[in-house]
Structure formats: C-alpha cells, structure tokens
Coordinates of C-alpha atoms in Angstrom, one line a residue:
X1 CA 5.0 37.1 -22.8
X2 CA 4.9 33.3 -23.2
X3 CA 3.0 31.3 -20.5
X4 CA 5.4 28.4 -20.7
X5 CA 8.7 28.5 -19.0
X6 CA 11.9 26.7 -19.9
X7 CA 15.0 28.0 -18.2
X8 CA 18.1 28.4 -20.3
X9 CA 20.7 27.7 -17.6
X10 CA 23.3 30.5 -17.3
X11 CA 26.9 29.7 -17.8
X12 CA 28.3 28.6 -14.6
X13 CA 31.3 30.8 -15.0
X14 CA 29.1 33.9 -14.6
X15 CA 27.8 32.6 -11.3
X16 CA 29.2 32.1 -7.8
X17 CA 29.2 28.4 -6.9
X18 CA 27.8 27.7 -3.4
X19 CA 27.8 24.4 -1.5
X20 CA 24.5 25.2 0.3
X21 CA 22.1 28.0 0.7
X22 CA 19.3 28.9 3.2
X23 CA 16.4 30.9 1.8
X24 CA 13.5 32.2 3.8
X25 CA 10.3 33.5 2.2
X26 CA 8.2 35.7 4.5
X27 CA 5.0 37.7 4.2
X28 CA 1.4 37.9 5.4
X29 CA -0.6 34.7 5.9
X30 CA -2.5 35.5 2.8
X31 CA 0.6 36.1 0.6
X32 CA 1.0 32.5 -0.2
X33 CA 4.4 31.9 1.5
X34 CA 3.8 28.2 2.2
X35 CA 2.8 27.7 -1.4
X36 CA 5.8 29.7 -2.7
X37 CA 8.2 27.7 -0.5
X38 CA 6.6 24.4 -1.6
X39 CA 7.0 25.3 -5.2
X40 CA 10.6 26.3 -4.8
X41 CA 11.2 23.0 -2.9
X42 CA 9.8 20.9 -5.7
X43 CA 12.0 22.7 -8.3
X44 CA 15.0 22.3 -6.1
X45 CA 14.4 18.6 -5.6
X46 CA 14.1 18.2 -9.4
X47 CA 17.4 20.0 -9.7
X48 CA 19.0 17.3 -7.7
X49 CA 19.9 19.1 -4.5
X50 CA 19.5 17.7 -1.1
X51 CA 17.2 19.8 1.1
X52 CA 15.3 20.3 4.3
X53 CA 12.4 22.7 4.9
X54 CA 10.8 24.5 7.8
X55 CA 7.3 25.9 7.4
X56 CA 6.7 28.6 10.1
X57 CA 3.2 30.1 10.2
X58 CA 1.0 31.7 12.8
X59 CA -2.0 30.0 14.5
X60 CA -4.4 32.7 13.5
X61 CA -6.4 32.0 10.4
X62 CA -5.9 35.6 9.2
X63 CA -4.3 38.2 11.5
X64 CA -4.7 41.9 10.5
X65 CA -2.9 42.4 7.2
X66 CA 0.5 43.9 7.5
X67 CA 1.0 43.2 11.3
X68 CA 3.7 41.2 12.8
X69 CA 1.2 38.8 14.3
X70 CA 0.2 37.5 10.8
X71 CA 3.7 36.9 9.4
X72 CA 4.1 33.5 7.7
X73 CA 7.4 32.1 6.6
X74 CA 8.9 29.1 4.8
X75 CA 12.6 28.3 5.1
X76 CA 14.5 25.9 2.9
X77 CA 18.1 24.7 3.2
X78 CA 19.4 23.2 0.0
X79 CA 22.8 22.1 -1.2
X80 CA 25.3 19.9 -2.9
X81 CA 26.1 18.1 0.4
X82 CA 23.9 16.1 2.8
X83 CA 21.4 18.5 4.4
X84 CA 20.4 17.7 7.9
X85 CA 18.4 20.7 9.0
X86 CA 16.5 23.7 7.6
X87 CA 19.5 25.8 8.5
X88 CA 20.5 27.9 11.5
X89 CA 20.4 31.3 9.7
X90 CA 19.0 32.3 6.4
X91 CA 21.4 33.5 3.7
X92 CA 18.5 35.1 1.9
X93 CA 15.4 36.8 3.2
X94 CA 12.5 37.5 0.7
X95 CA 10.3 39.9 2.6
X96 CA 6.9 40.8 1.1
X97 CA 6.2 43.7 3.5
X98 CA 7.7 45.6 6.4
X99 CA 6.2 43.2 9.0
X100 CA 7.9 40.3 7.4
X101 CA 11.2 42.2 7.4
X102 CA 10.8 43.1 11.1
X103 CA 10.0 39.6 12.3
X104 CA 12.7 37.8 10.3
X105 CA 15.6 40.2 9.9
X106 CA 17.2 39.2 13.2
X107 CA 17.6 35.7 12.0
X108 CA 19.4 36.6 8.8
X109 CA 23.2 36.0 8.8
X110 CA 25.5 39.0 8.7
X111 CA 26.0 40.1 5.2
X112 CA 23.0 38.2 4.0
X113 CA 20.8 39.1 1.1
X114 CA 17.5 40.9 1.6
X115 CA 14.9 41.1 -1.2
X116 CA 12.0 43.4 -0.4
X117 CA 8.9 44.7 -2.1
X118 CA 9.6 48.4 -1.8
X119 CA 6.1 49.1 -2.9
X120 CA 4.8 48.0 0.4
X121 CA 7.0 50.3 2.5
X122 CA 4.6 53.2 2.7
X123 CA 3.9 55.2 5.9
X124 CA 0.7 53.2 6.8
X125 CA 2.5 49.9 6.2
X126 CA 5.4 50.9 8.4
X127 CA 3.2 52.0 11.2
X128 CA 1.2 48.7 11.2
X129 CA 4.5 46.8 11.4
X130 CA 5.7 48.9 14.3
X131 CA 8.4 50.9 12.5
X132 CA 9.0 54.5 13.5
X133 CA 11.2 55.1 10.4
X134 CA 11.6 53.4 7.1
X135 CA 14.3 50.7 7.4
X136 CA 15.1 51.1 3.7
X137 CA 16.2 54.6 4.4
X138 CA 17.4 54.9 8.0
X139 CA 20.6 52.8 7.7
X140 CA 19.2 49.9 9.7
X141 CA 19.9 47.5 6.8
X142 CA 23.6 48.4 6.7
X143 CA 25.6 45.1 6.8
X144 CA 23.2 43.4 4.5
X145 CA 23.0 43.2 0.7
X146 CA 19.6 44.7 -0.2
X147 CA 17.6 44.4 -3.4
X148 CA 14.7 46.9 -3.3
X149 CA 12.1 46.3 -6.0
X150 CA 8.7 47.8 -6.4
X151 CA 7.2 44.3 -7.0
X152 CA 3.7 45.6 -6.5
X153 CA 4.0 47.9 -9.5
X154 CA 5.9 45.4 -11.7
X155 CA 3.5 42.5 -11.0
X156 CA 0.5 44.6 -12.0
X157 CA 2.2 45.5 -15.2
X158 CA 2.9 41.9 -15.9
X159 CA -0.7 40.7 -15.5
X160 CA -2.6 43.7 -16.9
X161 CA -3.4 42.0 -20.2
X162 CA -5.5 39.4 -18.3
X163 CA -8.0 42.0 -17.0
X164 CA -7.4 41.4 -13.3
X165 CA -8.2 44.2 -10.8
X166 CA -5.6 45.5 -8.4
X167 CA -6.5 43.1 -5.6
X168 CA -6.4 40.0 -7.8
X169 CA -3.3 41.2 -9.6
X170 CA -1.4 41.7 -6.4
X171 CA -2.1 38.1 -5.4
X172 CA 0.4 37.2 -8.1
X173 CA 3.3 38.9 -6.2
X174 CA 4.5 35.6 -4.7
X175 CA 4.9 34.1 -8.2
X176 CA 6.8 37.2 -9.4
X177 CA 9.2 36.9 -6.5
X178 CA 9.4 33.1 -6.9
X179 CA 10.5 33.7 -10.5
X180 CA 13.2 36.1 -9.4
X181 CA 14.6 33.6 -6.9
X182 CA 14.4 30.8 -9.5
X183 CA 16.6 33.0 -11.7
X184 CA 18.9 33.7 -8.7
X185 CA 19.7 30.0 -8.1
X186 CA 19.2 28.7 -11.7
X187 CA 16.0 26.8 -10.9
X188 CA 13.7 25.6 -13.7
X189 CA 10.2 27.0 -13.7
X190 CA 8.4 24.2 -15.6
X191 CA 7.3 22.3 -12.5
X192 CA 5.5 25.5 -11.2
X193 CA 4.0 26.2 -14.6
X194 CA 2.6 22.7 -14.7
X195 CA 1.3 23.0 -11.2
X196 CA -0.4 26.4 -11.9
X197 CA -2.1 25.0 -15.0
X198 CA -3.4 22.0 -13.1
X199 CA -4.4 24.0 -10.0
X200 CA -6.4 26.6 -12.0
X201 CA -7.6 24.4 -14.8
X202 CA -11.1 25.8 -14.5
X203 CA -9.7 29.4 -14.4
X204 CA -7.3 29.6 -17.3
X205 CA -6.9 33.4 -17.0
X206 CA -5.8 33.1 -13.3
X207 CA -3.3 30.4 -14.3
X208 CA -2.0 32.5 -17.2
X209 CA -1.6 35.6 -15.0
X210 CA 0.3 33.7 -12.4
X211 CA 2.6 32.2 -15.0
X212 CA 3.1 35.6 -16.6
X213 CA 4.1 37.0 -13.1
X214 CA 6.5 34.0 -12.6
X215 CA 8.1 34.7 -16.0
X216 CA 8.3 38.4 -15.4
X217 CA 10.2 37.9 -12.1
X218 CA 12.6 35.6 -13.8
X219 CA 13.1 38.1 -16.7
X220 CA 13.8 40.9 -14.2
X221 CA 16.7 38.9 -12.8
X222 CA 18.0 38.3 -16.3
X223 CA 17.9 41.9 -17.4
X224 CA 18.0 44.2 -14.4
X225 CA 21.2 45.7 -13.0
X226 CA 21.2 44.1 -9.6
X227 CA 23.3 45.7 -6.8
X228 CA 26.8 44.7 -5.9
X229 CA 27.4 42.7 -9.0
X230 CA 24.9 39.9 -8.2
X231 CA 25.0 37.6 -11.2
X232 CA 23.2 34.6 -9.7
X233 CA 24.5 31.5 -8.0
X234 CA 25.0 27.9 -8.8
X235 CA 24.3 25.0 -6.3
X236 CA 25.4 21.8 -7.9
X237 CA 23.6 18.5 -7.6
X238 CA 24.1 16.5 -4.4
X239 CA 25.7 13.1 -4.5
X240 CA 23.0 10.7 -3.3
X241 CA 22.5 7.0 -3.2
X242 CA 21.0 5.7 -6.5
X243 CA 17.3 5.1 -6.5
X244 CA 13.9 6.7 -7.1
X245 CA 13.3 9.7 -4.9
X246 CA 10.4 12.0 -4.1
X247 CA 9.9 15.0 -1.9
X248 CA 8.0 14.0 1.2
X249 CA 6.6 15.6 4.4
X250 CA 6.5 13.9 7.7
X251 CA 2.7 13.7 7.6
X252 CA 2.8 12.0 4.2
X253 CA 5.4 9.5 5.2
X254 CA 3.6 8.7 8.4
X255 CA 0.3 8.1 6.5
X256 CA 2.1 5.8 4.0
X257 CA 3.9 4.0 6.8
X258 CA 0.6 3.3 8.6
X259 CA -0.8 1.9 5.3
X260 CA 2.2 -0.2 4.8
X261 CA 2.1 -1.5 8.4
X262 CA -1.5 -2.5 8.0
X263 CA -0.7 -4.3 4.7
X264 CA 2.2 -6.1 6.3
X265 CA -0.1 -7.2 9.1
X266 CA -2.6 -8.2 6.5
X267 CA -5.3 -6.3 8.2
X268 CA -7.9 -3.6 7.2
X269 CA -7.1 -0.3 8.8
X270 CA -9.6 1.9 10.6
X271 CA -8.5 5.5 11.3
X272 CA -10.6 7.5 13.7
X273 CA -9.5 11.1 14.3
X274 CA -10.7 14.6 15.2
X275 CA -9.1 17.7 13.5
X276 CA -6.3 19.4 15.5
X277 CA -3.2 21.3 14.5
X278 CA -0.7 19.9 13.5
X279 CA -2.2 16.4 13.2
X280 CA -5.0 17.1 10.8
X281 CA -2.9 16.5 7.6
X282 CA -2.6 12.8 8.5
X283 CA -6.4 12.4 8.3
X284 CA -6.5 14.3 5.0
X285 CA -3.8 12.1 3.5
X286 CA -5.3 8.8 4.6
X287 CA -8.8 9.8 3.4
X288 CA -7.3 9.7 -0.1
X289 CA -5.9 6.2 0.2
X290 CA -9.1 4.2 0.7
X291 CA -8.1 1.8 -2.1
X292 CA -5.8 0.2 0.5
X293 CA -8.7 -1.1 2.6
X294 CA -8.7 1.9 4.8
X295 CA -11.7 3.4 6.6
X296 CA -11.3 7.0 7.7
X297 CA -13.7 8.5 10.2
X298 CA -13.8 12.2 11.3
X299 CA -15.4 11.9 14.7
X300 CA -17.3 14.6 16.6
X301 CA -14.7 14.8 19.3
X302 CA -11.4 13.2 20.5
X303 CA -13.0 10.7 22.8
X304 CA -15.3 9.4 20.0
X305 CA -12.3 9.2 17.7
X306 CA -10.2 7.0 19.9
X307 CA -13.2 4.8 21.1
X308 CA -14.1 4.2 17.4
X309 CA -10.6 3.0 16.8
X310 CA -10.7 0.7 19.8
X311 CA -14.0 -0.7 18.6
X312 CA -12.5 -1.4 15.2
X313 CA -9.6 -3.3 16.8
X314 CA -12.1 -5.3 18.9
X315 CA -13.8 -6.2 15.6
X316 CA -10.5 -7.5 14.2
X317 CA -9.1 -4.5 12.3
X318 CA -6.1 -2.4 13.0
X319 CA -7.4 0.7 14.9
X320 CA -5.4 3.9 14.7
X321 CA -6.1 7.4 16.0
X322 CA -4.2 10.6 16.1
X323 CA -4.1 14.0 17.7
X324 CA -1.8 16.5 19.4
X325 CA -1.1 17.0 23.1
X326 CA -4.5 18.5 24.2
X327 CA -6.4 15.8 22.3
X328 CA -4.2 13.0 23.7
X329 CA -5.2 14.3 27.2
X330 CA -8.8 13.9 26.3
X331 CA -8.1 10.4 24.9
X332 CA -6.3 9.3 28.0
X333 CA -9.1 7.3 29.7
X334 CA -9.9 5.5 26.5
X335 CA -6.2 4.6 25.9
X336 CA -6.4 3.1 29.4
X337 CA -9.3 1.1 28.3
X338 CA -7.3 -0.2 25.3
X339 CA -4.5 -1.2 27.8
X340 CA -7.0 -3.0 30.1
X341 CA -8.7 -4.9 27.3
X342 CA -5.3 -5.5 25.6
X343 CA -6.2 -4.6 22.0
X344 CA -3.8 -3.2 19.4
X345 CA -4.1 0.5 18.9
X346 CA -1.7 3.0 17.3
X347 CA -1.9 6.5 18.7
X348 CA -0.1 9.2 16.8
X349 CA 0.8 12.3 18.8
X350 CA 2.0 15.2 16.6
X351 CA 3.4 17.3 19.4
X352 CA 3.0 21.1 19.6
X353 CA 4.0 23.9 22.1
X354 CA 1.8 23.8 25.2
X355 CA 0.4 23.4 27.8
X356 CA -3.3 23.8 27.1
X357 CA -3.8 25.5 23.6
X358 CA -0.3 26.8 23.9
X359 CA 1.1 27.7 20.5
X360 CA -0.7 25.4 18.1
X361 CA 1.5 25.9 15.0
X362 CA 4.9 25.9 16.8
X363 CA 6.9 22.7 17.5
X364 CA 7.9 21.1 20.8
X365 CA 8.7 17.7 22.3
X366 CA 6.9 18.2 25.6
X367 CA 4.6 15.2 25.6
X368 CA 7.1 12.5 26.5
X369 CA 5.9 12.3 30.1
X370 CA 2.3 12.2 28.8
X371 CA 3.2 9.4 26.5
X372 CA 5.1 7.2 29.0
X373 CA 3.2 8.0 32.2
X374 CA 0.1 10.1 31.3
X375 CA -2.8 7.8 32.4
X376 CA -4.4 6.8 35.6
X377 CA -3.1 3.7 37.5
X378 CA -0.3 1.4 36.3
X379 CA -1.0 1.5 32.5
X380 CA 2.1 0.9 30.5
X381 CA 2.3 1.0 26.7
X382 CA 4.9 1.2 24.0
X383 CA 6.3 4.6 22.9
X384 CA 8.2 5.3 19.7
X385 CA 9.5 8.6 18.2
X386 CA 10.3 9.4 14.5
X387 CA 13.4 11.5 13.9
X388 CA 12.5 13.2 10.6
X389 CA 10.1 13.2 7.7
X390 CA 11.5 10.1 6.0
X391 CA 11.9 8.2 9.2
X392 CA 8.2 8.5 9.8
X393 CA 7.6 5.7 7.3
X394 CA 9.6 3.0 9.0
X395 CA 8.6 4.2 12.5
X396 CA 4.9 3.9 11.6
X397 CA 5.5 0.3 10.4
X398 CA 7.3 -0.5 13.6
X399 CA 4.3 0.9 15.6
X400 CA 1.9 -1.3 13.7
X401 CA 4.2 -4.4 14.2
X402 CA 4.5 -3.9 18.0
X403 CA 0.8 -3.1 18.4
X404 CA -0.4 -6.4 16.8
X405 CA 2.4 -8.6 18.1
X406 CA 2.0 -7.5 21.7
X407 CA -1.7 -6.6 21.7
X408 CA -1.1 -3.2 23.1
X409 CA -1.5 0.5 22.4
X410 CA 1.6 2.1 20.8
X411 CA 2.1 5.8 21.0
X412 CA 4.1 7.2 18.1
X413 CA 5.5 10.7 18.8
X414 CA 6.2 13.1 16.1
X415 CA 6.0 16.9 16.2
X416 CA 5.0 20.0 14.2
X417 CA 8.4 20.4 12.7
X418 CA 8.6 16.7 11.5
X419 CA 5.0 16.7 10.3
X420 CA 5.2 19.8 8.2
X421 CA 8.9 19.7 7.1
X422 CA 9.9 18.0 3.9
X423 CA 13.0 16.2 2.5
X424 CA 14.0 14.0 -0.4
X425 CA 13.0 10.4 0.4
X426 CA 14.3 7.3 -1.4
X427 CA 11.2 5.2 -2.1
X428 CA 11.9 1.8 -0.4
X429 CA 11.2 -1.6 -1.9
X430 CA 8.0 -2.7 -0.2
X431 CA 9.0 -6.4 -0.6
X432 CA 12.1 -5.7 1.5
X433 CA 10.0 -5.3 4.6
X434 CA 9.3 -8.5 6.6
X435 CA 5.6 -9.3 7.0
X436 CA 4.0 -9.9 10.3
X437 CA 0.6 -11.3 9.3
X438 CA -2.1 -11.5 12.0
X439 CA -4.0 -14.7 12.4
X440 CA -7.0 -14.2 14.6
X441 CA -7.7 -16.9 17.2
X442 CA -10.1 -19.6 16.1
X443 CA -9.4 -22.5 18.4
X444 CA -12.3 -23.2 20.7
X445 CA -10.6 -25.8 23.0
X446 CA -9.6 -24.3 26.4
X447 CA -10.5 -20.8 25.1
X448 CA -10.0 -17.8 27.3
X449 CA -9.7 -14.2 26.1
X450 CA -6.6 -13.8 28.2
X451 CA -4.8 -16.9 27.1
X452 CA -1.3 -15.7 26.4
X453 CA 1.6 -16.2 24.0
X454 CA 4.5 -17.4 26.3
X455 CA 7.1 -15.4 24.3
X456 CA 5.3 -12.1 24.1
X457 CA 2.7 -12.4 26.9
X458 CA 0.2 -11.1 24.3
X459 CA -3.4 -12.4 24.8
X460 CA -5.2 -14.1 21.9
X461 CA -7.2 -11.9 19.5
X462 CA -10.6 -13.5 19.0
X463 CA -12.9 -11.6 16.7
X464 CA -16.5 -11.2 18.0
X465 CA -18.9 -13.5 16.2
X466 CA -16.4 -16.3 15.8
X467 CA -18.3 -19.6 16.6
X468 CA -17.5 -20.9 20.1
X469 CA -15.4 -17.9 21.1
X470 CA -18.0 -15.8 22.8
X471 CA -16.3 -13.5 25.4
X472 CA -16.5 -10.0 26.8
X473 CA -13.8 -7.4 27.5
X474 CA -14.1 -4.1 29.2
X475 CA -12.7 -1.6 31.7
X476 CA -13.4 -3.6 34.8
X477 CA -10.6 -6.0 35.9
X478 CA -10.9 -9.5 34.5
X479 CA -9.8 -12.9 35.9
X480 CA -6.4 -14.0 34.6
X481 CA -7.6 -17.5 33.7
X482 CA -11.3 -17.2 32.8
X483 CA -11.7 -13.6 31.6
X484 CA -14.7 -13.0 33.8
X485 CA -15.0 -9.9 36.0
X486 CA -12.9 -10.2 39.1
X487 CA -12.4 -8.0 42.2
X488 CA -10.0 -10.5 43.8
X489 CA -7.0 -8.6 45.2
X490 CA -4.4 -11.3 44.2
X491 CA -5.8 -11.5 40.7
X492 CA -5.5 -7.7 40.3
X493 CA -1.9 -7.9 41.4
X494 CA -1.3 -10.7 38.9
X495 CA -3.0 -8.9 36.0
X496 CA -1.1 -5.6 36.8
X497 CA 2.1 -7.5 36.8
X498 CA 1.5 -9.3 33.5
X499 CA 0.5 -6.1 31.8
X500 CA 3.8 -4.6 33.0
X501 CA 5.8 -7.7 32.1
X502 CA 4.3 -7.7 28.6
X503 CA 5.5 -4.2 27.8
X504 CA 8.9 -5.0 29.3
X505 CA 9.2 -8.0 27.0
X506 CA 9.0 -5.6 24.0
X507 CA 12.7 -4.8 24.7
X508 CA 13.6 -8.3 23.7
X509 CA 11.9 -7.8 20.3
X510 CA 13.5 -4.5 19.3
X511 CA 17.1 -3.8 18.1
X512 CA 19.8 -3.0 20.6
X513 CA 20.7 0.7 20.6
X514 CA 23.5 1.7 18.2
X515 CA 25.7 4.7 18.2
X516 CA 24.8 6.9 15.3
X517 CA 28.2 8.7 15.1
X518 CA 31.4 8.2 17.0
X519 CA 32.7 5.6 19.3
X520 CA 31.0 3.2 21.7
X521 CA 32.8 4.8 24.7
X522 CA 34.4 8.2 25.2
X523 CA 34.4 11.6 26.9
X524 CA 31.0 12.8 25.8
X525 CA 27.8 11.4 24.3
X526 CA 24.9 13.5 23.0
X527 CA 21.7 11.5 23.3
X528 CA 18.5 12.7 21.6
X529 CA 15.1 11.6 20.3
X530 CA 12.7 12.8 17.7
X531 CA 13.3 15.8 15.6
X532 CA 16.5 16.9 17.3
X533 CA 18.3 14.3 15.1
X534 CA 19.3 16.7 12.4
X535 CA 21.0 19.4 14.5
X536 CA 22.6 16.9 16.8
X537 CA 24.0 14.9 13.9
X538 CA 25.4 17.9 12.1
X539 CA 26.8 19.4 15.4
X540 CA 28.5 16.1 16.4
X541 CA 29.9 15.6 12.9
X542 CA 31.3 19.1 12.9
X543 CA 32.8 18.7 16.4
X544 CA 34.4 15.3 15.4
X545 CA 35.9 17.0 12.4
X546 CA 37.5 19.5 14.8
X547 CA 38.9 16.6 16.9
X548 CA 36.5 16.5 19.8
X549 CA 35.8 13.1 21.4
X550 CA 32.0 13.1 21.1
X551 CA 29.4 10.6 20.0
X552 CA 25.7 10.7 19.0
X553 CA 23.1 8.3 20.2
X554 CA 19.5 8.7 19.0
X555 CA 16.5 6.8 20.3
X556 CA 13.5 5.5 18.3
X557 CA 12.2 3.3 21.1
X558 CA 11.4 5.5 24.0
X559 CA 9.5 2.9 26.1
X560 CA 10.6 0.4 26.9
X561 CA 14.1 1.6 26.4
X562 CA 16.6 -0.7 24.4
X563 CA 17.9 -3.3 26.7
X564 CA 21.6 -2.3 26.2
X565 CA 21.1 1.4 26.6
X566 CA 22.1 1.7 30.2
X567 CA 25.5 -0.1 29.6
X568 CA 26.1 2.0 26.5
X569 CA 25.6 5.3 28.4
X570 CA 27.9 4.1 31.2
X571 CA 30.7 4.0 28.7
X572 CA 30.8 7.8 28.5
X573 CA 32.2 10.3 31.0
X574 CA 29.4 12.7 30.3
X575 CA 26.0 12.5 28.6
X576 CA 24.1 15.6 27.4
X577 CA 20.5 15.3 26.3
X578 CA 19.1 18.1 24.0
X579 CA 15.4 18.2 23.8
X580 CA 12.6 20.7 23.1
X581 CA 11.1 20.5 26.6
X582 CA 12.2 21.0 30.2
X583 CA 14.2 17.9 30.4
X584 CA 11.7 15.0 30.1
X585 CA 13.9 12.3 28.5
X586 CA 16.8 13.3 30.8
X587 CA 14.5 12.6 33.8
X588 CA 13.5 9.3 32.5
X589 CA 17.1 8.2 31.8
X590 CA 18.2 9.3 35.2
X591 CA 15.3 7.4 36.8
X592 CA 16.0 4.2 34.9
X593 CA 19.8 4.2 35.0
X594 CA 20.8 6.4 38.0
X595 CA 23.2 8.3 35.7
X596 CA 23.9 12.1 35.7
X597 CA 22.3 12.9 32.4
X598 CA 22.7 16.6 31.7
X599 CA 19.6 18.3 30.1
X600 CA 20.0 20.9 27.3
X601 CA 16.6 22.3 26.9
X602 CA 14.8 24.7 24.5
X603 CA 11.1 25.6 24.7
X604 CA 10.7 28.5 22.2
X605 CA 8.5 26.8 19.6
X606 CA 11.6 26.5 17.4
X607 CA 13.9 23.6 16.5
X608 CA 17.5 23.5 17.9
X609 CA 20.1 25.3 15.9
X610 CA 23.3 23.4 15.1
X611 CA 25.3 26.2 16.8
X612 CA 23.5 25.7 20.1
X613 CA 24.5 22.1 20.3
X614 CA 28.0 22.8 19.1
X615 CA 28.4 25.4 21.9
X616 CA 27.2 22.8 24.5
X617 CA 29.8 20.3 23.1
X618 CA 32.6 22.9 23.4
X619 CA 31.5 23.9 26.8
X620 CA 31.5 20.3 28.0
X621 CA 34.8 19.3 26.6
X622 CA 37.0 22.4 27.0
X623 CA 35.0 25.0 28.8
X624 CA 34.6 27.2 25.7
X625 CA 31.3 28.5 24.4

C-alpha cells in the first residue's frame, strides 16, 4: 500500500450533503484522541469549513486502561455556515472501546452514527467499563446507526509488513479510524501524512505504519458494504471573509496577542510562570518566541513567578504572569504589591472548575469574584475577559495597553474551554493596530515616583538606575507627594482614593458597550462574558429568527464596567445572565446598577449548550421550556 495519500473526491451525487456535522472521537487517554481530533481539525480547516472544537480529557495522567475514568474525547463541529460552538450533541461518535461508548453515548443525538471497534468488546473489556451485557448485542443501541468494525484486527493486518509487535501495531488504531472518518466526510489525508512524516522523521517505520493504517481505514470506507446505505457525506465550504486564515487555539492566540501588545508598547516582555492546568500551554508557546525580545522564566512556585514579573516591570519591562484559580490565590498578596507600587502587570487566569484542586481539566468561569475582589484591603485592578480562541489575541493587546497606560495590574480571564478549543482565525494586519509606545520618565526636575498624569492618574514610570531619579517603592504606604514611607491617616485615605479613582478612569478610555445582536431596548437581553459567547450568540440568533424580542450583550471589560452599561440594561424589561458559576457577574451587576439581573448558572465543568439558553429565552418570553 502506498504511504502517500491523495484523496480522489467522490462524486457529490453519491453523497448526502449536510450543512454542518458534530463528530466526537473518544477512547482511552493513551489512544491519541486529542491528536486524532487535531488532525481531523487541520484537514477540515484546509477543506474550507468553519469549525469549533472542544477537547475533553481527564485530569489523570493515565487512569486504568479501559475504565470510564480514563476516557478522553475530542469534539468538532464543522460546517458550511458560521460555527459558533463545538455543538450541543454529536452526530457521530467514534468509540475506541466500551468505556468510551458508555461515557459518551448519552450525548449522541437520537439516530446518530456510532462507529465502534468491535474487537475491544470482549468480556474483560465490558466488565472494566461497567457493562453487565454487551451493548452491541443487547439492543441498547437501537435508535442509532451502528458501524461495528474489528479495527484491532484490521489495523494489525495493515501494519504487519513493518514488523511491529501487537502493542505497537495497535497504537495505530486511531490513524485507521481517522482514515475512515476522512473518507466518510471527503477529507484529504495529505496534511496528516505530512505531519506523520515530520513527527516520526527519525523513525521512518513508525511513520510508514501509521500512514498505512490511515490509508487502510480510508480504503475500508471506499470498499466495504456499510450499513443502511451509508455512502459518505459532503459538507461544502463555508462562505468566509476573504483573507489569510489559520487554525488557532485560545492559548496560541493569547501568546501572540501578548507578544503583539509588548511590541505595540515598544517594550521587552518578561513572562514568569509556574506550570498549572490549563495555563501551562501559554508558557510553552511563549518560550518558542524569544526572537521577539521575550524572556520566559519557569519559576519554582506561583509566588516566585509573579514576583519575578513585578521585578521585571520595576526594571522597565512589561511583566506578565499566568496561572489558574488556585495559583492566582497564591499570587494574591504579590498582586496587591503591584497595586500598591503601581506597576504594569498582566495576570492571565485560565479558569478551571474548583474550588481547591477541583476538576483541573474541566472548564468553569468561577474566578470573577476572585479577579475583581480577591485581595486584601481596597485593591482595585482592571479585569478583562476573552470570548473565544480568536478573541484572545485582541483582548491580550488590550490588557497590555491598559496595564502600561494606567500603571496597574490587569487580570485577563480566559478558561479551559477557550484555552484548548480551536477555530479558524483571520490573521490580522499588525499595522492596523494603534501603537501605545511607552516612554519611561527621565525628567529630574520636581521628580516624585508618584507624580501623576492628570488624564489617567497613572504615576510616572522611572527605571531604576536612571541618573537623578533614585527612588524606592514597596508594600508600605507612601506619601502622595514625596513617595516616602508614610503612616499619616489622611495620606492613606488620599492614596486609597487615588488608586480607586485611577481604575475608575479606565472606563473613560474603553469603548462604550454595544449590543452584539438585536435592539438597544426590548423585552429581554441576554448578557454574558467570556466563553459563553458562542452558545448565547447562536441561541439569540435562533430565537430572533423565530420572532422573539431578545438581544445579546457581551462584555470584554469586566472591571471597570463600560460607562454606558447601566443605562443600556435599563432599556430591557428583563435581563438574564448565563455564566458557568453560581451567579458571580449577576451579583456584580445587581450591586452596581440595582437591577433585577436573573442568573442562569451551570457548574458541571462543561460549556453551555445552545438549547439550554434557548429554553431560558422561551421560558422568559412566553413561559414555554
């Protein structure tokens, strides 16, 4: 069999044409499901479909093989229309073993397609997954289309010429099934062939075996008699704005946005971080971008990471640190120090399900209180939130801009879903972004470290070692005029007030809040933040198509809130706020505007489904669920 792969596209007339499809690959953590999903994503992007992905994997490095605890999955929604989410329900479930079937079958739509490796449904495998009978034989899969294939046997046949043992040969199962799904949806294999050859350049036999398995799975689809007349499907290209696109994850976009922000500020970047799920990818990505005047530092702990970033800002660079909720808690005192000394600092919080260790690989939006209020004393800072993978780029630039213009820490909230998910991203023109170059203070006349810009109230940024500008900063309160240590009560009041007023002034330097969809006033507004953007946008769009008077408002600037937001919300009879926590933004909005904001909460470690928000809209407007 040839180890190169060029797909001859089947005639469209032999295939059912679909507008969009949701496919979920599921298997053991060691079965390569994330890799399989990523390869399918790349091929789908090259095909010209719009897409959104949802990697869903356990926290355990390797749970016992064949158990439900170790099931890893990758879901992709792709289509010829604009794709906003990874999909409410899969249309296709590719299950590598009984455990994968058991964990994921309940999410499959009625009548959906199940592709299973029948070779793994032996008595021992079934017991480990918790089955008392074989679901392929007991009728429990009635209502679904089922393709049973002994993939384990077929993949070993396809790679036997390469001299691999049983264990190594079975590692190619994911490529075999990927080849089959490529055939099912008319995807080209060449991108995966190229990737395999590059990945295993030093192990050509391994590359060749995986390519052979990929081709064998594709050939099986072409030649086998599949049940119920399945002849494959066509998903046509999406209509997108002209430009150069690439597939991007939220972590990648965030890294590039931070690089762009530092470049627009004309500052070197220092990134101090400590590994933690799901934030570690940001450190990995930035460590490969040192050509952009970036220093990356993997610290021994969270406190050292944030303090090193503060030290870099004190020395005149743009200090950045990142973590997830537990790590942000450890950084809290040092973030308070950055507030007190008034230095720019970008803090990225990739939120996860908590509290404490919680569910490290599952998504949540439960750190909004922590971001806005989670430090001792009156210690305000700026809080932003990105709404999806592509939006991370511009949100990161905005975080850098506000940090240096207002000499303040800025917390940028993302979450596990945004960080790990991917989507096509139109590469922007860097020259279209307005620069905000930093000019460190050099004037010695009447110098004080707390001399302020009257427009922003930001203090001057004098780099240590600049002749004539010797000064000290620290966690002890300083005199408003001289910068010397002060325990004067009136001075502490004045400094507390000015730190608060400085952050309040940020509202004058950010855009007014716009309505994403719908009218400026009406019966119902759905307000959200962060990764709820996709499901809210689709749900509101669907409801408006059905004639409902509903609008969508989505916040990037969480604190301070946009200056017109209160009046905007007052224009609606009801306001519902979906969020993946117990109602944190709802509480903040009620506190700020004394409005009856209605929370719609979900804390399951999973994103909202479109249907869940559609049901809330129907219930609010006509009492129907």
